[in-house]
Short mmCIF file of C-alpha atoms in Angstrom, two decimals:
data_model
loop_
_atom_site.label_atom_id
_atom_site.label_comp_id
_atom_site.label_asym_id
_atom_site.label_seq_id
_atom_site.Cartn_x
_atom_site.Cartn_y
_atom_site.Cartn_z
CA UNK A 1 124.25 -22.03 91.38
CA UNK A 2 121.37 -23.19 93.53
CA UNK A 3 119.82 -22.73 96.97
CA UNK A 4 119.61 -26.50 97.52
CA UNK A 5 120.40 -27.46 101.11
CA UNK A 6 121.13 -31.03 102.25
CA UNK A 7 121.92 -32.80 105.50
CA UNK A 8 125.51 -34.02 105.35
CA UNK A 9 126.05 -37.00 107.66
CA UNK A 10 129.75 -36.14 107.77
CA UNK A 11 129.14 -32.70 109.34
CA UNK A 12 125.73 -33.47 110.92
CA UNK A 13 124.37 -30.22 109.48
CA UNK A 14 121.98 -29.03 106.80
CA UNK A 15 124.09 -26.71 104.65
CA UNK A 16 124.09 -25.32 101.09
CA UNK A 17 125.06 -27.99 98.59
CA UNK A 18 128.33 -27.35 96.74
CA UNK A 19 130.34 -29.30 94.18
CA UNK A 20 133.97 -29.44 93.16
CA UNK A 21 133.26 -28.54 89.53
CA UNK A 22 130.59 -25.93 88.73
CA UNK A 23 127.46 -27.46 87.26
CA UNK A 24 128.65 -31.08 87.66
CA UNK A 25 127.95 -33.73 90.30
CA UNK A 26 129.77 -37.02 90.80
CA UNK A 27 127.22 -39.20 92.62
CA UNK A 28 127.72 -42.76 93.93
CA UNK A 29 124.86 -44.85 95.34
CA UNK A 30 125.40 -48.14 97.13
CA UNK A 31 123.53 -50.75 95.12
CA UNK A 32 122.08 -54.15 96.03
CA UNK A 33 123.65 -57.46 96.91
CA UNK A 34 121.93 -59.60 94.31
CA UNK A 35 121.27 -62.86 96.16
CA UNK A 36 117.52 -62.22 96.63
CA UNK A 37 114.80 -59.79 95.64
CA UNK A 38 115.05 -56.22 96.90
CA UNK A 39 112.45 -55.60 99.61
CA UNK A 40 110.40 -52.41 99.78
CA UNK A 41 112.64 -51.08 102.55
CA UNK A 42 115.59 -51.33 100.16
CA UNK A 43 113.51 -49.69 97.46
CA UNK A 44 112.70 -46.74 99.69
CA UNK A 45 116.45 -45.99 99.71
CA UNK A 46 116.60 -46.14 95.90
CA UNK A 47 113.52 -43.89 95.56
CA UNK A 48 115.37 -41.45 97.82
CA UNK A 49 118.52 -41.60 95.68
CA UNK A 50 116.38 -41.09 92.57
CA UNK A 51 114.77 -38.03 94.12
CA UNK A 52 118.24 -36.64 94.87
CA UNK A 53 119.25 -37.14 91.27
CA UNK A 54 116.04 -35.60 89.87
CA UNK A 55 116.31 -32.56 92.13
CA UNK A 56 119.93 -32.05 91.11
CA UNK A 57 118.94 -32.30 87.45
CA UNK A 58 116.11 -29.79 87.99
CA UNK A 59 118.65 -27.45 89.60
CA UNK A 60 120.70 -27.54 86.41
CA UNK A 61 123.44 -30.00 87.34
CA UNK A 62 124.94 -32.55 84.98
CA UNK A 63 124.87 -35.68 87.15
CA UNK A 64 127.23 -38.62 86.65
CA UNK A 65 125.52 -41.30 88.72
CA UNK A 66 127.29 -44.57 89.51
CA UNK A 67 125.68 -47.59 91.22
CA UNK A 68 127.32 -50.89 92.10
CA UNK A 69 125.96 -54.40 91.87
CA UNK A 70 127.43 -56.55 94.65
CA UNK A 71 127.75 -60.06 93.28
CA UNK A 72 130.61 -61.29 95.49
CA UNK A 73 132.20 -60.64 98.87
CA UNK A 74 129.20 -59.68 101.03
CA UNK A 75 129.31 -62.07 103.98
CA UNK A 76 126.34 -62.93 106.15
CA UNK A 77 127.93 -61.12 109.10
CA UNK A 78 129.36 -57.61 109.32
CA UNK A 79 132.09 -59.17 111.49
CA UNK A 80 133.63 -60.84 108.41
CA UNK A 81 132.29 -64.24 109.38
CA UNK A 82 129.76 -66.58 107.81
CA UNK A 83 129.18 -67.46 104.19
CA UNK A 84 129.28 -65.22 101.17
CA UNK A 85 125.64 -64.31 100.56
CA UNK A 86 125.96 -65.12 96.86
CA UNK A 87 127.42 -68.58 97.47
CA UNK A 88 124.79 -69.32 100.14
CA UNK A 89 121.96 -68.17 97.86
CA UNK A 90 123.27 -70.29 95.01
CA UNK A 91 123.42 -73.39 97.18
CA UNK A 92 119.93 -72.86 98.58
CA UNK A 93 118.39 -72.22 95.18
CA UNK A 94 120.22 -74.91 93.25
CA UNK A 95 121.85 -72.52 90.77
CA UNK A 96 125.31 -71.12 90.21
CA UNK A 97 126.33 -67.89 91.89
CA UNK A 98 126.60 -66.30 88.45
CA UNK A 99 123.03 -67.35 87.60
CA UNK A 100 121.79 -66.02 90.93
CA UNK A 101 123.50 -62.69 90.26
CA UNK A 102 122.05 -62.35 86.76
CA UNK A 103 118.53 -63.28 87.86
CA UNK A 104 118.29 -60.91 90.82
CA UNK A 105 120.05 -58.08 88.99
CA UNK A 106 117.36 -58.29 86.30
CA UNK A 107 114.64 -58.41 88.99
CA UNK A 108 116.12 -55.34 90.69
CA UNK A 109 116.23 -53.37 87.46
CA UNK A 110 112.62 -54.37 86.77
CA UNK A 111 111.59 -52.97 90.16
CA UNK A 112 113.42 -49.71 89.42
CA UNK A 113 111.56 -49.37 86.13
CA UNK A 114 108.18 -50.00 87.77
CA UNK A 115 108.93 -47.24 90.29
CA UNK A 116 110.14 -44.85 87.55
CA UNK A 117 113.60 -44.76 89.12
CA UNK A 118 116.16 -43.54 86.62
CA UNK A 119 118.92 -46.02 85.85
CA UNK A 120 122.39 -44.80 86.86
CA UNK A 121 124.73 -43.37 84.30
CA UNK A 122 127.05 -46.31 85.03
CA UNK A 123 126.30 -49.75 86.45
CA UNK A 124 129.37 -51.49 87.86
CA UNK A 125 129.51 -55.12 88.96
CA UNK A 126 131.96 -56.16 91.65
CA UNK A 127 133.13 -59.23 89.71
CA UNK A 128 134.09 -57.02 86.75
CA UNK A 129 136.46 -54.95 88.91
CA UNK A 130 138.62 -57.44 90.80
CA UNK A 131 141.90 -55.94 89.44
CA UNK A 132 140.92 -52.48 90.71
CA UNK A 133 140.12 -53.91 94.14
CA UNK A 134 143.42 -55.78 94.32
CA UNK A 135 145.30 -52.61 93.39
CA UNK A 136 143.46 -50.62 96.08
CA UNK A 137 144.38 -53.22 98.70
CA UNK A 138 148.01 -53.09 97.50
CA UNK A 139 148.04 -49.31 98.06
CA UNK A 140 146.57 -49.69 101.54
CA UNK A 141 149.17 -52.36 102.35
CA UNK A 142 152.03 -50.22 101.02
CA UNK A 143 150.93 -47.38 103.30
CA UNK A 144 151.11 -49.61 106.37
CA UNK A 145 147.45 -50.15 107.22
CA UNK A 146 147.07 -53.93 106.88
CA UNK A 147 148.00 -57.19 108.56
CA UNK A 148 147.59 -60.83 107.62
CA UNK A 149 145.65 -63.51 109.49
CA UNK A 150 144.99 -67.13 108.62
CA UNK A 151 141.78 -66.17 106.79
CA UNK A 152 142.64 -62.93 105.04
CA UNK A 153 144.19 -59.48 104.76
CA UNK A 154 142.70 -57.10 107.32
CA UNK A 155 142.55 -53.33 107.69
CA UNK A 156 144.20 -52.20 110.92
CA UNK A 157 141.93 -49.44 112.20
CA UNK A 158 144.39 -48.56 114.99
CA UNK A 159 146.67 -47.02 112.34
CA UNK A 160 144.02 -44.44 111.48
CA UNK A 161 143.08 -41.92 114.19
CA UNK A 162 140.21 -40.63 112.07
CA UNK A 163 138.51 -44.04 111.87
CA UNK A 164 134.82 -43.98 112.73
CA UNK A 165 134.25 -40.23 112.32
CA UNK A 166 131.23 -40.65 110.01
CA UNK A 167 129.35 -42.75 112.56
CA UNK A 168 130.88 -41.01 115.60
CA UNK A 169 132.01 -44.44 116.80
CA UNK A 170 133.23 -44.87 120.37
CA UNK A 171 136.35 -46.85 119.51
CA UNK A 172 137.65 -46.92 123.09
CA UNK A 173 134.28 -48.22 124.27
CA UNK A 174 134.30 -50.92 121.60
CA UNK A 175 137.77 -52.00 122.67
CA UNK A 176 136.82 -52.12 126.34
CA UNK A 177 133.71 -54.13 125.64
CA UNK A 178 135.36 -56.69 123.38
CA UNK A 179 136.08 -59.41 125.93
CA UNK A 180 135.70 -62.18 123.36
CA UNK A 181 136.37 -61.33 119.72
CA UNK A 182 134.58 -63.27 116.97
CA UNK A 183 137.93 -63.64 115.21
CA UNK A 184 140.69 -64.02 117.78
CA UNK A 185 143.31 -63.04 115.21
CA UNK A 186 141.84 -59.59 114.72
CA UNK A 187 143.84 -56.92 116.51
CA UNK A 188 140.83 -54.68 117.06
CA UNK A 189 137.10 -55.51 117.10
CA UNK A 190 136.34 -53.06 114.30
CA UNK A 191 139.10 -54.26 111.94
CA UNK A 192 137.68 -55.61 108.69
CA UNK A 193 138.67 -57.86 105.81
CA UNK A 194 140.06 -56.41 102.60
CA UNK A 195 140.75 -59.79 100.98
CA UNK A 196 139.52 -63.18 102.19
CA UNK A 197 141.37 -66.43 101.48
CA UNK A 198 139.68 -69.45 99.97
CA UNK A 199 140.13 -72.55 102.09
CA UNK A 200 140.75 -76.13 100.88
CA UNK A 201 137.46 -77.30 102.38
CA UNK A 202 135.50 -74.61 100.49
CA UNK A 203 134.20 -75.24 97.00
CA UNK A 204 133.85 -71.61 96.03
CA UNK A 205 132.46 -70.62 92.65
CA UNK A 206 133.81 -67.07 92.80
CA UNK A 207 137.52 -66.74 93.61
CA UNK A 208 140.59 -65.11 92.07
CA UNK A 209 144.37 -65.14 92.31
CA UNK A 210 145.93 -62.24 94.20
CA UNK A 211 149.34 -61.25 95.60
CA UNK A 212 148.21 -62.70 98.96
CA UNK A 213 146.74 -65.96 97.70
CA UNK A 214 143.60 -67.26 96.04
CA UNK A 215 140.44 -65.75 97.43
CA UNK A 216 137.84 -63.01 97.03
CA UNK A 217 137.44 -59.34 98.00
CA UNK A 218 135.81 -58.03 101.14
CA UNK A 219 132.48 -56.28 100.69
CA UNK A 220 133.67 -52.77 101.55
CA UNK A 221 136.65 -52.62 99.17
CA UNK A 222 134.46 -52.89 96.07
CA UNK A 223 132.78 -49.51 96.55
CA UNK A 224 136.03 -47.70 97.26
CA UNK A 225 137.65 -49.17 94.16
CA UNK A 226 134.74 -48.69 91.77
CA UNK A 227 133.85 -45.18 92.96
CA UNK A 228 137.47 -44.13 92.40
CA UNK A 229 137.47 -45.80 88.98
CA UNK A 230 134.48 -43.87 87.64
CA UNK A 231 134.33 -40.67 89.70
CA UNK A 232 137.86 -40.06 90.95
CA UNK A 233 138.67 -39.21 94.56
CA UNK A 234 137.31 -37.20 96.17
CA UNK A 235 133.95 -36.94 94.43
CA UNK A 236 130.88 -34.94 95.41
CA UNK A 237 128.07 -37.08 96.79
CA UNK A 238 127.59 -40.59 98.24
CA UNK A 239 124.19 -42.00 99.21
CA UNK A 240 122.90 -45.07 101.00
CA UNK A 241 120.73 -46.26 103.86
CA UNK A 242 121.37 -45.40 107.51
CA UNK A 243 122.41 -49.01 108.07
CA UNK A 244 125.48 -48.29 105.95
CA UNK A 245 126.77 -45.59 108.31
CA UNK A 246 128.42 -47.55 111.15
CA UNK A 247 130.14 -50.25 109.09
CA UNK A 248 130.06 -50.13 105.29
CA UNK A 249 130.44 -46.40 104.71
CA UNK A 250 132.78 -45.99 107.67
CA UNK A 251 135.01 -48.66 106.16
CA UNK A 252 134.80 -47.21 102.65
CA UNK A 253 136.08 -43.92 104.04
CA UNK A 254 138.88 -45.62 105.98
CA UNK A 255 140.09 -47.61 102.96
CA UNK A 256 140.17 -44.67 100.60
CA UNK A 257 141.86 -42.42 103.13
CA UNK A 258 144.49 -45.11 103.72
CA UNK A 259 145.05 -45.72 100.01
CA UNK A 260 145.03 -42.14 98.73
CA UNK A 261 145.10 -39.74 101.66
CA UNK A 262 141.77 -38.34 100.45
CA UNK A 263 138.23 -38.44 101.86
CA UNK A 264 136.15 -40.55 99.48
CA UNK A 265 133.29 -38.03 99.10
CA UNK A 266 132.45 -34.55 100.34
CA UNK A 267 128.75 -35.21 100.98
CA UNK A 268 127.24 -38.28 102.65
CA UNK A 269 123.45 -38.59 102.65
CA UNK A 270 121.42 -41.42 104.13
CA UNK A 271 117.81 -42.53 104.02
CA UNK A 272 116.07 -43.84 107.14
CA UNK A 273 114.49 -47.26 107.61
CA UNK A 274 111.10 -48.45 106.53
CA UNK A 275 109.69 -50.09 109.66
CA UNK A 276 107.13 -52.86 110.01
CA UNK A 277 105.53 -53.59 113.37
CA UNK A 278 108.13 -51.52 115.22
CA UNK A 279 111.05 -53.27 113.50
CA UNK A 280 113.20 -52.34 110.55
CA UNK A 281 112.35 -54.33 107.45
CA UNK A 282 115.11 -56.65 106.30
CA UNK A 283 115.93 -60.01 104.79
CA UNK A 284 117.87 -61.08 107.87
CA UNK A 285 114.84 -60.28 110.04
CA UNK A 286 112.64 -62.45 107.81
CA UNK A 287 109.92 -59.82 107.58
CA UNK A 288 110.42 -58.29 104.18
CA UNK A 289 107.87 -57.52 101.47
CA UNK A 290 108.72 -57.18 97.80
CA UNK A 291 107.23 -54.78 95.31
CA UNK A 292 105.55 -57.74 93.64
CA UNK A 293 103.85 -58.58 96.95
CA UNK A 294 102.18 -55.17 96.82
CA UNK A 295 101.25 -55.58 93.17
CA UNK A 296 99.69 -58.98 93.91
CA UNK A 297 97.62 -57.26 96.61
CA UNK A 298 96.20 -54.89 94.01
CA UNK A 299 98.45 -51.88 94.43
CA UNK A 300 100.10 -50.02 91.56
CA UNK A 301 103.89 -49.85 92.00
CA UNK A 302 103.77 -46.06 91.91
CA UNK A 303 101.40 -46.11 94.91
CA UNK A 304 104.36 -47.35 96.94
CA UNK A 305 106.46 -44.50 95.61
CA UNK A 306 103.65 -42.15 96.72
CA UNK A 307 103.80 -43.72 100.19
CA UNK A 308 107.52 -42.96 100.45
CA UNK A 309 106.77 -39.27 99.88
CA UNK A 310 104.58 -39.12 102.99
CA UNK A 311 107.62 -39.13 105.31
CA UNK A 312 110.86 -37.14 105.09
CA UNK A 313 113.79 -39.28 103.95
CA UNK A 314 115.52 -38.79 107.33
CA UNK A 315 112.45 -40.03 109.24
CA UNK A 316 111.24 -43.57 109.78
CA UNK A 317 108.39 -44.57 107.48
CA UNK A 318 106.01 -47.03 109.10
CA UNK A 319 104.47 -49.51 106.68
CA UNK A 320 100.97 -50.86 107.26
CA UNK A 321 98.23 -52.20 105.03
CA UNK A 322 96.11 -49.19 105.97
CA UNK A 323 98.85 -46.76 104.96
CA UNK A 324 99.36 -48.60 101.68
CA UNK A 325 95.60 -48.57 100.97
CA UNK A 326 95.51 -44.84 101.66
CA UNK A 327 98.45 -44.22 99.32
CA UNK A 328 96.81 -46.24 96.54
CA UNK A 329 93.53 -44.37 96.89
CA UNK A 330 95.29 -41.00 97.00
CA UNK A 331 97.24 -41.77 93.85
CA UNK A 332 94.09 -42.88 92.03
CA UNK A 333 92.44 -39.61 93.05
CA UNK A 334 95.39 -37.62 91.76
CA UNK A 335 95.30 -39.47 88.44
CA UNK A 336 91.54 -38.99 88.11
CA UNK A 337 91.71 -35.26 88.81
CA UNK A 338 94.72 -34.86 86.53
CA UNK A 339 92.91 -36.70 83.71
CA UNK A 340 90.06 -34.21 83.98
CA UNK A 341 92.40 -31.32 83.17
CA UNK A 342 92.38 -30.53 79.43
CA UNK A 343 95.70 -30.71 77.62
CA UNK A 344 97.07 -27.70 75.77
CA UNK A 345 100.51 -28.11 74.15
CA UNK A 346 101.05 -24.37 74.43
CA UNK A 347 100.41 -24.15 78.17
CA UNK A 348 103.39 -23.38 80.40
CA UNK A 349 103.79 -24.27 84.09
CA UNK A 350 102.65 -21.74 86.64
CA UNK A 351 105.70 -19.90 88.00
CA UNK A 352 104.24 -19.30 91.47
CA UNK A 353 103.37 -22.94 92.07
CA UNK A 354 106.62 -24.22 90.58
CA UNK A 355 108.63 -21.86 92.78
CA UNK A 356 106.86 -23.16 95.89
CA UNK A 357 107.35 -26.75 94.75
CA UNK A 358 111.08 -26.27 94.09
CA UNK A 359 111.59 -24.46 97.39
CA UNK A 360 110.19 -27.40 99.36
CA UNK A 361 112.62 -29.80 97.71
CA UNK A 362 115.53 -27.38 98.06
CA UNK A 363 114.88 -27.57 101.80
CA UNK A 364 116.67 -30.91 102.34
CA UNK A 365 114.37 -32.76 99.92
CA UNK A 366 111.14 -32.16 101.82
CA UNK A 367 108.99 -34.56 99.78
CA UNK A 368 105.92 -34.39 102.09
CA UNK A 369 105.73 -30.63 101.58
CA UNK A 370 106.32 -31.00 97.84
CA UNK A 371 103.47 -33.51 97.71
CA UNK A 372 101.24 -31.00 99.48
CA UNK A 373 102.01 -28.49 96.71
CA UNK A 374 100.97 -31.12 94.13
CA UNK A 375 97.59 -31.43 95.84
CA UNK A 376 97.27 -27.65 96.07
CA UNK A 377 97.99 -27.37 92.34
CA UNK A 378 95.24 -29.87 91.52
CA UNK A 379 92.71 -27.77 93.45
CA UNK A 380 93.85 -24.22 92.63
CA UNK A 381 90.85 -22.83 90.75
CA UNK A 382 92.67 -19.52 90.24
CA UNK A 383 94.98 -21.23 87.73
CA UNK A 384 93.57 -22.19 84.29
CA UNK A 385 93.14 -25.94 83.95
CA UNK A 386 95.59 -26.40 81.03
CA UNK A 387 98.21 -24.51 83.04
CA UNK A 388 97.54 -26.71 86.05
CA UNK A 389 98.11 -29.76 83.88
CA UNK A 390 101.38 -28.37 82.52
CA UNK A 391 102.49 -27.49 86.06
CA UNK A 392 101.74 -30.97 87.34
CA UNK A 393 103.64 -32.58 84.48
CA UNK A 394 106.65 -30.40 85.29
CA UNK A 395 106.39 -31.47 88.95
CA UNK A 396 106.10 -35.10 87.85
CA UNK A 397 109.56 -34.92 86.29
CA UNK A 398 111.02 -34.27 89.74
CA UNK A 399 108.55 -36.03 92.06
CA UNK A 400 107.20 -38.82 89.85
CA UNK A 401 103.57 -39.86 90.32
CA UNK A 402 103.10 -41.54 86.95
CA UNK A 403 101.23 -38.54 85.51
CA UNK A 404 103.03 -38.71 82.18
CA UNK A 405 101.19 -41.97 81.50
CA UNK A 406 97.73 -40.61 82.33
CA UNK A 407 95.71 -39.66 79.26
CA UNK A 408 93.54 -36.55 79.29
CA UNK A 409 90.82 -38.47 77.48
CA UNK A 410 89.98 -40.85 80.33
CA UNK A 411 86.76 -40.34 82.29
CA UNK A 412 86.44 -36.99 83.98
CA UNK A 413 83.03 -37.51 85.56
CA UNK A 414 84.37 -38.24 89.03
CA UNK A 415 83.76 -36.20 92.17
CA UNK A 416 84.24 -32.42 91.96
CA UNK A 417 87.40 -30.95 93.46
CA UNK A 418 85.75 -30.02 96.78
CA UNK A 419 84.64 -33.64 97.26
CA UNK A 420 88.09 -34.94 96.22
CA UNK A 421 89.64 -32.66 98.84
CA UNK A 422 87.36 -34.12 101.52
CA UNK A 423 88.14 -37.65 100.33
CA UNK A 424 91.84 -36.96 100.72
CA UNK A 425 91.29 -35.59 104.24
CA UNK A 426 89.26 -38.70 105.09
CA UNK A 427 92.05 -40.96 103.84
CA UNK A 428 94.51 -39.16 106.06
CA UNK A 429 92.16 -39.47 109.04
CA UNK A 430 91.69 -43.20 108.45
CA UNK A 431 95.43 -43.73 108.00
CA UNK A 432 95.95 -42.21 111.46
CA UNK A 433 92.96 -44.20 112.86
CA UNK A 434 91.01 -41.04 113.66
CA UNK A 435 87.64 -42.69 113.11
CA UNK A 436 85.69 -39.79 114.61
CA UNK A 437 87.16 -37.38 112.07
CA UNK A 438 86.61 -39.92 109.29
CA UNK A 439 82.90 -40.15 110.12
CA UNK A 440 82.59 -36.38 110.33
CA UNK A 441 84.17 -35.97 106.88
CA UNK A 442 81.82 -38.61 105.48
CA UNK A 443 78.98 -36.39 106.68
CA UNK A 444 80.47 -33.36 104.91
CA UNK A 445 80.73 -35.39 101.70
CA UNK A 446 77.10 -36.52 102.05
CA UNK A 447 76.02 -32.89 102.45
CA UNK A 448 77.53 -32.24 99.01
CA UNK A 449 75.43 -35.04 97.47
CA UNK A 450 77.99 -37.87 97.42
CA UNK A 451 78.22 -41.22 99.19
CA UNK A 452 81.41 -43.01 100.24
CA UNK A 453 81.91 -46.79 100.30
CA UNK A 454 85.03 -48.46 101.69
CA UNK A 455 86.16 -51.33 99.48
CA UNK A 456 89.25 -53.58 99.44
CA UNK A 457 90.56 -51.31 96.67
CA UNK A 458 90.03 -48.16 98.73
CA UNK A 459 87.22 -45.68 99.22
CA UNK A 460 84.81 -45.12 96.33
CA UNK A 461 82.65 -42.00 96.00
CA UNK A 462 79.42 -42.03 93.96
CA UNK A 463 76.56 -39.54 93.60
CA UNK A 464 73.92 -40.08 96.28
CA UNK A 465 71.24 -42.55 95.22
CA UNK A 466 73.33 -44.39 92.63
#
């Protein structure tokens, strides 16, 4: 049906994308744990998932997209120790866990809207699916893959030879290196909790009765249960961040295989980290920025989405104030040039440019190359201006830049295209700290009769003498 090619983490190869049912895609994205605001590193992963969905839609697929909201069961340690993040957040903020969940779910959805990320076909909250999780654990238990400890029901990874294949885990090495286990009752270091027991000394807000005793589900079981509920098993495509590979997604696969004998999904795709000062950005690292932080600094939310396009989804994206300033200025320039293009309801997109644009995204979602085609389209004087506008609007449906909100009637007296092209080159030079090139480009701009000033809002070009 399509020439779309994706990197499948399961096979470690870029191969043609296929589905189980022609023209249909079952797509599950790991959603947020709603105990705090999503940081911009999280949001990069959701922009990536949105791009996947938009490309699939452009390729003619009917996409059933499911995303979970984790509002219980995610402990502060991947080793099944520590507090539930929801309970801890509630205590620290003086609200109930349910109030915390509602507040940060609304905040997350607001961030998605500001970034023009499509809402999933189905939202599913963990606390609404406790019966499904209990039933999944019962199936795993019946098939002989569990054992009981004093604090919960655990998955016995030794019963599953395939365990760890997604992450290519060295299970023997983990066993040899585990001199002191965090939980001495665990049979293997990588075993994980399916159901955790409440304890008399705990005053938990979120707990339920189960066949094993009163308690709450483990983090990993929720995705296996809810994905099966809405997409069946196996389904086509599962996305998340690279941090999900070694633990969360590995354990989702193990649970589903143990319960049903089936691999959870055929395709596994993962977005790389956003890094800040040579570290990944994360709440546990204490170095995270929210989308509102960027807005308060004067950046449009869509400028951050533009920034995410400047690196391939499987590459690290380094965040800096300079890079963010460059992205904001570039997006303003795109909007200004787009606004100068006259609208014609009868104009159709240019086939040549659209073909090039689609081909870049079919090549494992190469957003940087697709963005380059957007810039080329803005400047292509061989294409009539109304056609350029129609082409850019068609591109904006797949690689959103907020163009659908830009009116053709706004000022169009900005720099000519040749100056805009030099301004963009100068932004790129400054973002890479190539000051010599930046100064040389300033000279080229001056030779065309324009001056450049660097302001806190970005570079501003004005006719010489004004």
